Short mmCIF file of C-alpha atoms in Angstrom, two decimals:
data_model
loop_
_atom_site.label_atom_id
_atom_site.label_comp_id
_atom_site.label_asym_id
_atom_site.label_seq_id
_atom_site.Cartn_x
_atom_site.Cartn_y
_atom_site.Cartn_z
CA MET A 24 -3.76 -10.74 -24.91
CA ARG A 25 -3.95 -11.75 -21.23
CA LYS A 26 -7.26 -12.19 -19.73
CA ILE A 27 -7.00 -10.12 -16.13
CA SER A 28 -10.23 -10.63 -14.13
CA SER A 29 -9.05 -9.53 -10.43
CA VAL A 30 -7.62 -6.34 -9.02
CA VAL A 31 -6.42 -7.06 -5.03
CA LEU A 32 -6.10 -3.85 -3.17
CA VAL A 33 -3.80 -3.85 0.10
CA HIS A 34 -4.34 -1.11 2.49
CA GLY A 35 -1.31 0.42 4.49
CA ALA A 36 -0.37 0.89 8.10
CA TRP A 37 -3.15 2.51 10.48
CA HIS A 38 -5.79 1.68 7.76
CA SER A 39 -8.51 -0.94 7.21
CA PRO A 40 -9.93 -2.37 4.07
CA SER A 41 -12.63 0.43 4.03
CA CYS A 42 -10.11 3.16 3.05
CA TRP A 43 -10.56 1.56 -0.57
CA SER A 44 -14.26 1.84 -0.62
CA GLN A 45 -14.42 4.67 -3.35
CA VAL A 46 -11.87 3.02 -5.69
CA ALA A 47 -13.28 -0.78 -5.29
CA CYS A 48 -16.43 0.68 -6.27
CA ARG A 49 -15.16 2.30 -9.44
CA LEU A 50 -13.36 -0.74 -10.60
CA LEU A 51 -16.17 -3.08 -9.68
CA GLY A 52 -18.26 -1.11 -11.85
CA SER A 53 -15.62 -1.58 -14.92
CA GLY A 54 -16.32 -5.26 -14.22
CA LEU A 55 -13.16 -6.38 -12.49
CA ASP A 56 -13.27 -8.51 -9.68
CA VAL A 57 -12.19 -6.58 -6.40
CA ARG A 58 -10.49 -8.34 -3.36
CA VAL A 59 -9.67 -6.07 -0.11
CA PRO A 60 -7.67 -8.37 2.11
CA GLU A 61 -7.76 -7.11 5.81
CA LEU A 62 -3.95 -6.89 7.34
CA ARG A 63 -3.99 -8.24 10.72
CA SER A 64 -1.10 -6.01 11.60
CA ALA A 65 -3.67 -2.82 12.04
CA GLY A 66 -6.37 -3.23 14.79
CA PRO A 67 -6.50 -5.37 18.12
CA ALA A 68 -4.84 -8.52 16.65
CA ALA A 69 -1.60 -6.18 16.18
CA SER A 70 -0.29 -9.13 14.17
CA GLY A 71 3.38 -8.95 12.49
CA LEU A 72 4.33 -9.22 8.97
CA ALA A 73 3.90 -12.93 8.36
CA ALA A 74 -0.18 -12.55 9.25
CA ASP A 75 -0.61 -10.01 7.08
CA ALA A 76 1.45 -11.85 3.65
CA GLU A 77 -1.18 -14.89 5.16
CA ALA A 78 -3.88 -12.56 4.63
CA VAL A 79 -2.78 -11.18 0.82
CA ARG A 80 -2.14 -15.15 -0.11
CA ALA A 81 -5.23 -15.94 1.28
CA ALA A 82 -7.01 -13.08 -1.30
CA LEU A 83 -5.04 -13.98 -4.13
CA ALA A 84 -6.31 -17.81 -3.93
CA GLU A 85 -9.74 -16.44 -3.84
CA ALA A 86 -9.51 -13.99 -6.98
CA PRO A 87 -10.79 -15.08 -10.21
CA GLY A 88 -8.16 -15.41 -12.85
CA GLU A 89 -5.09 -13.49 -13.44
CA ALA A 90 -4.73 -10.59 -10.79
CA VAL A 91 -3.19 -7.15 -10.54
CA VAL A 92 -2.28 -6.44 -7.11
CA VAL A 93 -2.26 -2.76 -5.91
CA ALA A 94 -0.23 -2.11 -2.55
CA HIS A 95 -0.15 0.96 -0.65
CA SER A 96 2.04 2.29 1.92
CA TYR A 97 3.38 -0.59 4.12
CA GLY A 98 1.30 -3.10 2.16
CA GLY A 99 3.92 -2.91 -0.23
CA LEU A 100 5.70 -5.32 1.91
CA PRO A 101 3.23 -8.48 2.48
CA VAL A 102 2.50 -8.13 -1.30
CA THR A 103 6.06 -8.38 -1.71
CA GLU A 104 6.61 -11.17 0.59
CA VAL A 105 3.95 -13.39 -1.40
CA ALA A 106 3.08 -12.12 -4.77
CA ALA A 107 5.74 -14.14 -6.81
CA ARG A 108 4.50 -17.51 -5.25
CA ALA A 109 0.48 -17.15 -5.95
CA GLY A 110 1.06 -18.40 -9.29
CA ASN A 111 -1.97 -16.02 -10.72
CA VAL A 112 -0.34 -12.58 -10.04
CA ALA A 113 -0.09 -10.77 -13.48
CA HIS A 114 1.35 -7.32 -12.13
CA LEU A 115 2.23 -5.43 -8.95
CA VAL A 116 1.84 -1.82 -8.47
CA TYR A 117 3.02 0.03 -5.66
CA LEU A 118 1.18 3.29 -4.68
CA CYS A 119 3.78 5.09 -2.97
CA ALA A 120 4.34 1.85 -0.93
CA PHE A 121 7.35 -0.05 0.44
CA MET A 122 9.29 -1.68 -2.52
CA LEU A 123 12.25 -3.62 -0.59
CA GLY A 124 14.39 -6.67 -0.93
CA PRO A 125 15.07 -9.48 1.49
CA GLY A 126 16.67 -8.95 4.55
CA GLU A 127 14.97 -5.52 4.54
CA SER A 128 12.25 -4.28 6.98
CA LEU A 129 10.09 -0.97 7.04
CA LEU A 130 12.34 0.18 9.89
CA SER A 131 15.91 -0.45 8.13
CA ALA A 132 14.57 1.07 5.27
CA ILE A 133 14.11 4.47 6.97
CA GLY A 134 17.43 4.34 8.85
CA GLY A 135 16.51 2.44 11.50
CA GLN A 136 14.83 5.39 13.71
CA GLU A 137 11.39 5.87 14.07
CA PRO A 138 9.74 8.93 12.73
CA PRO A 139 8.71 11.71 15.60
CA TRP A 140 4.87 11.24 14.31
CA TRP A 141 5.13 7.67 15.33
CA ILE A 142 3.80 7.45 18.64
CA THR A 143 4.13 4.40 20.44
CA SER A 144 1.94 2.69 23.04
CA THR A 145 3.00 2.59 26.53
CA ASP A 146 3.49 -1.52 26.08
CA GLY A 147 5.63 -0.65 23.05
CA ARG A 148 3.55 -3.29 21.16
CA THR A 149 1.70 -0.87 18.77
CA MET A 150 1.49 2.53 17.63
CA MET A 151 -0.43 5.50 16.30
CA PRO A 152 0.42 8.41 13.91
CA ASP A 153 0.18 11.87 15.18
CA ARG A 154 -0.37 14.87 12.55
CA ALA A 155 -2.61 12.36 10.43
CA ARG A 156 -4.46 15.07 8.93
CA ASP A 157 -0.90 16.53 7.47
CA ILE A 158 1.04 13.59 7.31
CA PHE A 159 -1.64 11.01 5.43
CA TYR A 160 -4.57 13.72 4.03
CA ASN A 161 -2.97 16.97 3.38
CA ASP A 162 -4.73 16.94 -0.11
CA CYS A 163 -8.15 16.42 1.37
CA SER A 164 -11.24 18.53 2.49
CA ASP A 165 -11.29 18.97 6.11
CA GLU A 166 -14.52 16.81 6.49
CA VAL A 167 -12.69 13.92 4.46
CA ALA A 168 -9.48 14.17 6.26
CA ALA A 169 -11.31 14.07 9.59
CA ALA A 170 -13.47 10.99 8.70
CA ALA A 171 -10.41 9.21 7.31
CA ALA A 172 -8.29 9.97 10.39
CA ALA A 173 -11.11 8.64 12.98
CA ALA A 174 -11.09 5.34 10.99
CA LEU A 175 -7.42 4.78 12.07
CA ARG A 176 -6.51 1.86 14.00
CA PRO A 177 -3.10 0.79 16.35
CA GLN A 178 -0.26 -0.42 14.40
CA SER A 179 1.71 -3.43 15.34
CA ARG A 180 5.11 -2.25 16.02
CA ALA A 181 6.22 -5.82 14.76
CA SER A 182 5.19 -5.33 11.59
CA PHE A 183 8.02 -2.60 10.91
CA THR A 184 10.76 -4.77 12.18
CA GLU A 185 10.16 -7.98 10.71
CA PRO A 186 12.38 -8.26 7.86
CA LEU A 187 11.12 -9.61 4.17
CA GLY A 188 12.39 -13.15 3.09
CA ALA A 189 11.28 -12.46 -0.55
CA ALA A 190 10.95 -9.98 -3.40
CA ALA A 191 8.02 -10.31 -5.72
CA TRP A 192 9.27 -7.52 -7.80
CA GLN A 193 12.07 -9.55 -8.58
CA GLU A 194 10.10 -11.83 -10.61
CA LEU A 195 7.05 -10.08 -11.58
CA PRO A 196 6.32 -6.76 -13.74
CA SER A 197 5.65 -4.31 -11.72
CA THR A 198 4.65 -0.26 -11.61
CA TYR A 199 5.39 2.32 -8.90
CA VAL A 200 3.25 5.23 -8.43
CA ILE A 201 4.97 8.32 -6.86
CA CYS A 202 2.57 10.52 -5.02
CA GLU A 203 4.12 13.75 -5.54
CA ARG A 204 2.84 15.39 -2.42
CA ASP A 205 2.89 12.67 -0.27
CA ASN A 206 4.30 13.91 3.31
CA ALA A 207 4.72 10.12 4.58
CA ILE A 208 7.06 8.91 2.36
CA PRO A 209 9.08 11.30 0.77
CA VAL A 210 9.67 11.84 -2.92
CA PHE A 211 12.91 11.11 -3.31
CA ALA A 212 12.10 7.82 -1.23
CA GLN A 213 9.89 6.88 -3.54
CA GLU A 214 12.03 7.72 -6.81
CA ALA A 215 14.70 5.56 -5.16
CA MET A 216 12.40 2.74 -4.86
CA SER A 217 10.77 3.32 -8.02
CA ARG A 218 13.95 2.48 -9.58
CA ARG A 219 13.31 -1.34 -8.85
CA ALA A 220 10.04 -1.14 -10.91
CA ARG A 221 9.81 -1.53 -14.80
CA ASP A 222 7.47 1.28 -14.98
CA VAL A 223 6.77 4.87 -13.45
CA ARG A 224 3.96 6.80 -12.86
CA ARG A 225 3.29 9.84 -11.02
CA LEU A 226 0.13 11.36 -9.30
CA ASP A 227 -0.54 15.18 -8.41
CA ALA A 228 -1.54 13.86 -4.86
CA GLY A 229 -0.88 12.85 -0.97
CA HIS A 230 -0.35 9.75 0.50
CA SER A 231 -3.93 8.90 0.58
CA PRO A 232 -5.23 9.21 -3.40
CA PHE A 233 -7.88 6.66 -2.53
CA VAL A 234 -9.49 9.32 -0.57
CA SER A 235 -8.21 12.40 -2.27
CA GLN A 236 -8.70 10.74 -5.84
CA PRO A 237 -10.55 8.23 -6.21
CA ASP A 238 -11.57 8.64 -9.90
CA GLU A 239 -8.00 9.52 -10.89
CA LEU A 240 -6.76 6.34 -8.80
CA ALA A 241 -9.43 4.22 -10.23
CA ALA A 242 -8.43 5.43 -13.78
CA LEU A 243 -4.69 4.93 -13.39
CA VAL A 244 -5.44 1.39 -11.96
CA ARG A 245 -7.57 0.46 -14.89
CA ASP A 246 -5.20 1.71 -17.47
CA ILE A 247 -2.17 -0.52 -15.69
CA VAL A 248 -4.65 -3.40 -16.10
CA ALA A 249 -5.35 -2.81 -19.66
CA ALA A 250 -1.58 -2.46 -20.22
CA ALA A 251 -0.41 -5.64 -18.52
CA ALA A 252 -3.09 -7.61 -20.30
CA GLY A 253 -1.63 -6.39 -23.39
#
């Protein structure tokens, strides 16, 4: 039986590590070490995929023992880029995340056209989501959705256009978690990407179960950790 000591939680576009706070607390209470790297593509730095991949690599280097990595949405890209080379990743979890292959970018995966709810800044370097309440937090209370939307940050456009150079899921075991009420990544798109995973789970949740269903999501992560440990 393997000893998995750590969980690394990777946020998606526009978000920050704080979005994972409720899930992180629950996992810490289970005795797991939890790392939540900050992706530099969201916020004032407006860096690209390479900087995000480095943030994930650094978090994995600090994580004790073997780790399960949970990537949300865009967070699937930097995880896919570096996880196989980290040397201590036992399992990958793609939470309604982009599970792409070498040469693919987020923009190419959605057909090369920016969705109408991506609002580009005047300088073209960053973008913000329109209708965040309906797109990201449709299964949250008004109060929770408002607080989560207020915490969103500008996302670098470069992070959506830079292609992957590696695909960790080709080398590491993985689980894809389909969120059934997701308004950001359609279920049919999640199902198509999930065919690359070894296991598929489902949540009756919108795009952000870390705020709408933290108990259920933490329980699911603990179950995947236990299964990965054998």
